Coordinates of C-alpha atoms in Angstrom, one line a residue:
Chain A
X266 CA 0.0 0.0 0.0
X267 CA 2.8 2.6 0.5
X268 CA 3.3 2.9 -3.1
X269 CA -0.8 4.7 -3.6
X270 CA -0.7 7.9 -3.1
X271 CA -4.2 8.2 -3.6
X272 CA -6.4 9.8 -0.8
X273 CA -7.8 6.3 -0.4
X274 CA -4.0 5.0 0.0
X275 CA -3.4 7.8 2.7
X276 CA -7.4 6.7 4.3
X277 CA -6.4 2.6 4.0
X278 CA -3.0 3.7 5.9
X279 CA -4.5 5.6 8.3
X280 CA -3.1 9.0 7.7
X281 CA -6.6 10.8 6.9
X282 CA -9.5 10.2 9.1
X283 CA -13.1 8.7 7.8
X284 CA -16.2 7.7 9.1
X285 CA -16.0 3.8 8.7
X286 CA -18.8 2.2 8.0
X287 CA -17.9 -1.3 7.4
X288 CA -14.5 -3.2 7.0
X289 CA -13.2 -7.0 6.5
X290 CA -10.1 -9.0 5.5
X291 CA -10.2 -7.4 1.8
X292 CA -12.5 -3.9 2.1
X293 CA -12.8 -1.0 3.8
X294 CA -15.9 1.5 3.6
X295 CA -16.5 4.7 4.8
X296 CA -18.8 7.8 4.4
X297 CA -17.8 10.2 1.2
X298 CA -17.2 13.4 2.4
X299 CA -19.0 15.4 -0.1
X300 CA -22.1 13.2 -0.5
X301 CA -24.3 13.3 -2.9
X302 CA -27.7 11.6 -1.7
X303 CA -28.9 10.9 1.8
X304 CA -26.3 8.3 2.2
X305 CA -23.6 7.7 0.4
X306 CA -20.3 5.3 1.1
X307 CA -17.3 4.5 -0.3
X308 CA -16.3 1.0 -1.2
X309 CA -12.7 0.5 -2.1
X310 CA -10.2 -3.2 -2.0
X311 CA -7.5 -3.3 0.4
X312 CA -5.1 -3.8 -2.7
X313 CA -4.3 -1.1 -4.6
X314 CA -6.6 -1.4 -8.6
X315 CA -6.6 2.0 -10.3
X316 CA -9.4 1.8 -12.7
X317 CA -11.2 -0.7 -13.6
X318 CA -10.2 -0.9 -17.1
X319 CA -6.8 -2.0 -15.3
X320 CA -7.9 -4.9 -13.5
X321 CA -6.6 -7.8 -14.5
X322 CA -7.8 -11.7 -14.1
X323 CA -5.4 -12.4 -11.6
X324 CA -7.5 -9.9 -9.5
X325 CA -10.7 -11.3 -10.5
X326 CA -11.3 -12.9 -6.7
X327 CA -10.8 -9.0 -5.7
X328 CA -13.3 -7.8 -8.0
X329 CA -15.9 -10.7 -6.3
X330 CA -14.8 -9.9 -2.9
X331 CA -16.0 -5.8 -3.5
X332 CA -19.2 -7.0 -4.9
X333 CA -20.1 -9.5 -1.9
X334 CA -19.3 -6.7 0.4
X335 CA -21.8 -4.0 -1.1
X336 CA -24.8 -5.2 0.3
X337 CA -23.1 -5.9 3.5
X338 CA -22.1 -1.9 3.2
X339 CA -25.6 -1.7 2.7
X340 CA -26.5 -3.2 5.5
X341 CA -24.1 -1.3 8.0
X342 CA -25.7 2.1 6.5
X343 CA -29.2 1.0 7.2
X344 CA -29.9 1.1 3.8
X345 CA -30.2 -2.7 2.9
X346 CA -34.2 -3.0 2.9
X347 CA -34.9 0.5 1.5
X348 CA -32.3 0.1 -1.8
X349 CA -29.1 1.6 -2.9
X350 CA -27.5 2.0 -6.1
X351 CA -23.8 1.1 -6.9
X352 CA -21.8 3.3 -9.0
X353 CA -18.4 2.7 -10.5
X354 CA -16.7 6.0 -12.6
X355 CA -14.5 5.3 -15.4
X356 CA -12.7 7.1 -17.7
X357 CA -13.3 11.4 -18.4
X358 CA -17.3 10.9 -19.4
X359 CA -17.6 9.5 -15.6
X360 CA -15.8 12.0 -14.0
X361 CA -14.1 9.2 -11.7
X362 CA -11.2 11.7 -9.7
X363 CA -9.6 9.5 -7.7
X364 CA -7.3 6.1 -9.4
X365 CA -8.0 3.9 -6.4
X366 CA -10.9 1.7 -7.4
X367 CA -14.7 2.2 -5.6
X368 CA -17.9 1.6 -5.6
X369 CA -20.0 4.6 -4.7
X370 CA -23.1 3.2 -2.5
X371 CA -26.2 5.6 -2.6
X372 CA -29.4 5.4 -0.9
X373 CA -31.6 6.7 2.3
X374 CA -33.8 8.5 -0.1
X375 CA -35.7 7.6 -3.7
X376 CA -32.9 7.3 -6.6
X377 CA -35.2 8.0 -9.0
X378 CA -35.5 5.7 -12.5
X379 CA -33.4 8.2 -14.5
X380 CA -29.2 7.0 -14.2
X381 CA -27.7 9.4 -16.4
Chain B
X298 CA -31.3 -20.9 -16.9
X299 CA -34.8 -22.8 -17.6
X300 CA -35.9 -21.7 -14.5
X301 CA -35.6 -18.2 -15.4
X302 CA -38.1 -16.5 -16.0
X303 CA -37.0 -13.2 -16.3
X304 CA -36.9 -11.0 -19.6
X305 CA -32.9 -11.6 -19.3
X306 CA -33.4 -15.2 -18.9
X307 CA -35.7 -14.9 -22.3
X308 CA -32.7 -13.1 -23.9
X309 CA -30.5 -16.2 -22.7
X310 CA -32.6 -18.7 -24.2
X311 CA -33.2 -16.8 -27.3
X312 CA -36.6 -16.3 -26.9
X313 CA -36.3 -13.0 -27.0
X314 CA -33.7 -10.9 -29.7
X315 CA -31.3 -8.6 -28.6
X316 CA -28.7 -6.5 -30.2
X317 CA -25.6 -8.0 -28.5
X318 CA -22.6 -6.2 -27.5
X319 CA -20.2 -8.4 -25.8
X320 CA -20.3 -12.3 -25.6
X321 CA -18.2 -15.0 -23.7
X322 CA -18.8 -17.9 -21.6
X323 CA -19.6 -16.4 -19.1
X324 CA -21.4 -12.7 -19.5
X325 CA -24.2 -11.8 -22.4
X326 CA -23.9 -7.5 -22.9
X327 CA -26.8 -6.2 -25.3
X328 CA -28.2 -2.7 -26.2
X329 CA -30.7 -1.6 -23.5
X330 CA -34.3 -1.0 -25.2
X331 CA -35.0 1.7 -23.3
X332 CA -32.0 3.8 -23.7
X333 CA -30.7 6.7 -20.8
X334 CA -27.8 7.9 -22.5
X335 CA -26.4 7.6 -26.0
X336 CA -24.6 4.5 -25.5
X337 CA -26.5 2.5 -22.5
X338 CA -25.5 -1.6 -22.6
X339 CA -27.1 -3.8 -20.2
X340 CA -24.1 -6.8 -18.9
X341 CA -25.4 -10.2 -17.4
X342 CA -24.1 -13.1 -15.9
X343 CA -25.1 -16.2 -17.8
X344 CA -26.1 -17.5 -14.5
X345 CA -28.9 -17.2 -12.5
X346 CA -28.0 -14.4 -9.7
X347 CA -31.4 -12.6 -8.8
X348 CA -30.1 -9.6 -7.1
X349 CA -26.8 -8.7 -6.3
X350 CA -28.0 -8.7 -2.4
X351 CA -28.8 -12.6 -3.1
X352 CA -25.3 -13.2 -4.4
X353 CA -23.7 -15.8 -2.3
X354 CA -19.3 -16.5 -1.5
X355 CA -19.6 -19.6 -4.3
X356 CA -20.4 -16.7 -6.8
X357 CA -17.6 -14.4 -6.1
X358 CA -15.6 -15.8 -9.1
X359 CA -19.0 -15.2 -11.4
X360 CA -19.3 -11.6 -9.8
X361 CA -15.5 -10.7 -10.6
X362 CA -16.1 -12.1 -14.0
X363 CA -18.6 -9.4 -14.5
X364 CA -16.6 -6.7 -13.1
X365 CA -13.5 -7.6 -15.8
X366 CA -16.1 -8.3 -18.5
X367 CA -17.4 -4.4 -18.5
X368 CA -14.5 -2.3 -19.7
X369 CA -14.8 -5.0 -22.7
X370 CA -18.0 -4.2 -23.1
X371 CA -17.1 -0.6 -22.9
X372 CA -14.4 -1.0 -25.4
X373 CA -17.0 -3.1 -27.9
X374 CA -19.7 -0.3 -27.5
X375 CA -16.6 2.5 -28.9
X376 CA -16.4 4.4 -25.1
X377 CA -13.7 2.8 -23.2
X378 CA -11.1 5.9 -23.9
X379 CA -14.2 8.5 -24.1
X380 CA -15.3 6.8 -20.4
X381 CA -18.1 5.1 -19.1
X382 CA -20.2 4.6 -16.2
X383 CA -21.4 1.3 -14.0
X384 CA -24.7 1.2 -12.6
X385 CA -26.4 -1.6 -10.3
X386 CA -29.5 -0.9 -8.6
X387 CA -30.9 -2.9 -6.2
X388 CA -33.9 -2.8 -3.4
X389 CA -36.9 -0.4 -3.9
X390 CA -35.5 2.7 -3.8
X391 CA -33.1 2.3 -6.5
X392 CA -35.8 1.2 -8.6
X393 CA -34.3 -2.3 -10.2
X394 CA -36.7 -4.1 -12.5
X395 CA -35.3 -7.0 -13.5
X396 CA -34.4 -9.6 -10.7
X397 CA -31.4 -11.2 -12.7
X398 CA -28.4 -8.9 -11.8
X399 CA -27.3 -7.0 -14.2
X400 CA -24.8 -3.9 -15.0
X401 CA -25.8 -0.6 -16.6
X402 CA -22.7 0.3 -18.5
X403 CA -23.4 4.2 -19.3
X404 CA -21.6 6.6 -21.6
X405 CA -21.1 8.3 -25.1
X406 CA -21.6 11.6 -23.7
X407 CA -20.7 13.2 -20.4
X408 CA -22.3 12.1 -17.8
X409 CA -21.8 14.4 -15.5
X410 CA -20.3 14.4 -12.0
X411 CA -24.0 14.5 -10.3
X412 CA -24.4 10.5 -9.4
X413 CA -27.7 10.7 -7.1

């Protein structure tokens, strides 16, 4: 990990503060600071993917491991029976800003039907 | 998959057409018919996975298969440099339809940095 130097690098090693909301072997979630619905975490791997357009197969059980946890995210935020959507950014359409792969969670209020 | 009786288990089977995107043993990705942004592909796993909340540990390798499986779909639909955004909604306020998980894979224009 000490070679990200992402914010999410500097949150994983402890060296900025967040809210967590849920954590295992492989995960760690925590509230976004600037969030955008109701409730809204921040679901990023222990190891270190950029984008996901540079994952690779070899960190496919990764990639299952984040998806697992998202309901269990869910769950921790109170948001499991109500709904939440899961957003992934990627590439400059998405305006993802930070190369440390995560799933925003959303939810605690309607989403609405329209996604983009 | 003849026990699904979804619209995307229709698709599987042939039963219904689709204008596929992206094929391989393990994901279908087709046009989505009712279309929220100029290029809007709908990924499935071949499998049977209701919602993603249902998704059980002997299905992490399916779920990581889907997560390496969208920038190709991005790349087949002509946005994987221009971007592209990942959508999966589940529980009633995140309005899902469909209960056989899928991926929205969003782009060809921007899609702005609003996500809820």
């Amino acid at each position: 990990m000490s070679d990200n130097p992402t914010i999410f690098g500097k949150i994983l090693r402890g060296e900025i503060p967040c809210t967590k909301v849920y954590e295992d072997d492989t995960v760690l979630a925590f509230k976004d600071i600037n969030p955008h619905a109701k409730v809204h975490v921040v679901l990023i791997p222990k190891t270190h993917i950029t984008w996901l357009r540079n994952a690779t197969p070899a960190q496919q059980q990764t990639l299952g491991q984040l998806l697992l946890a998202a309901p269990k995210v869910a769950e921790a935020a109170g948001i499991l029976k109500s709904g939440y959507r899961v957003i992934i950014n990627d590439g400059p359409d998405s305006h993802g800003e930070v190369p440390h792969l995560h799933l925003h969670i959303l939810g605690g209020q309607d989403l609405g039907t329209k996604i983009a």
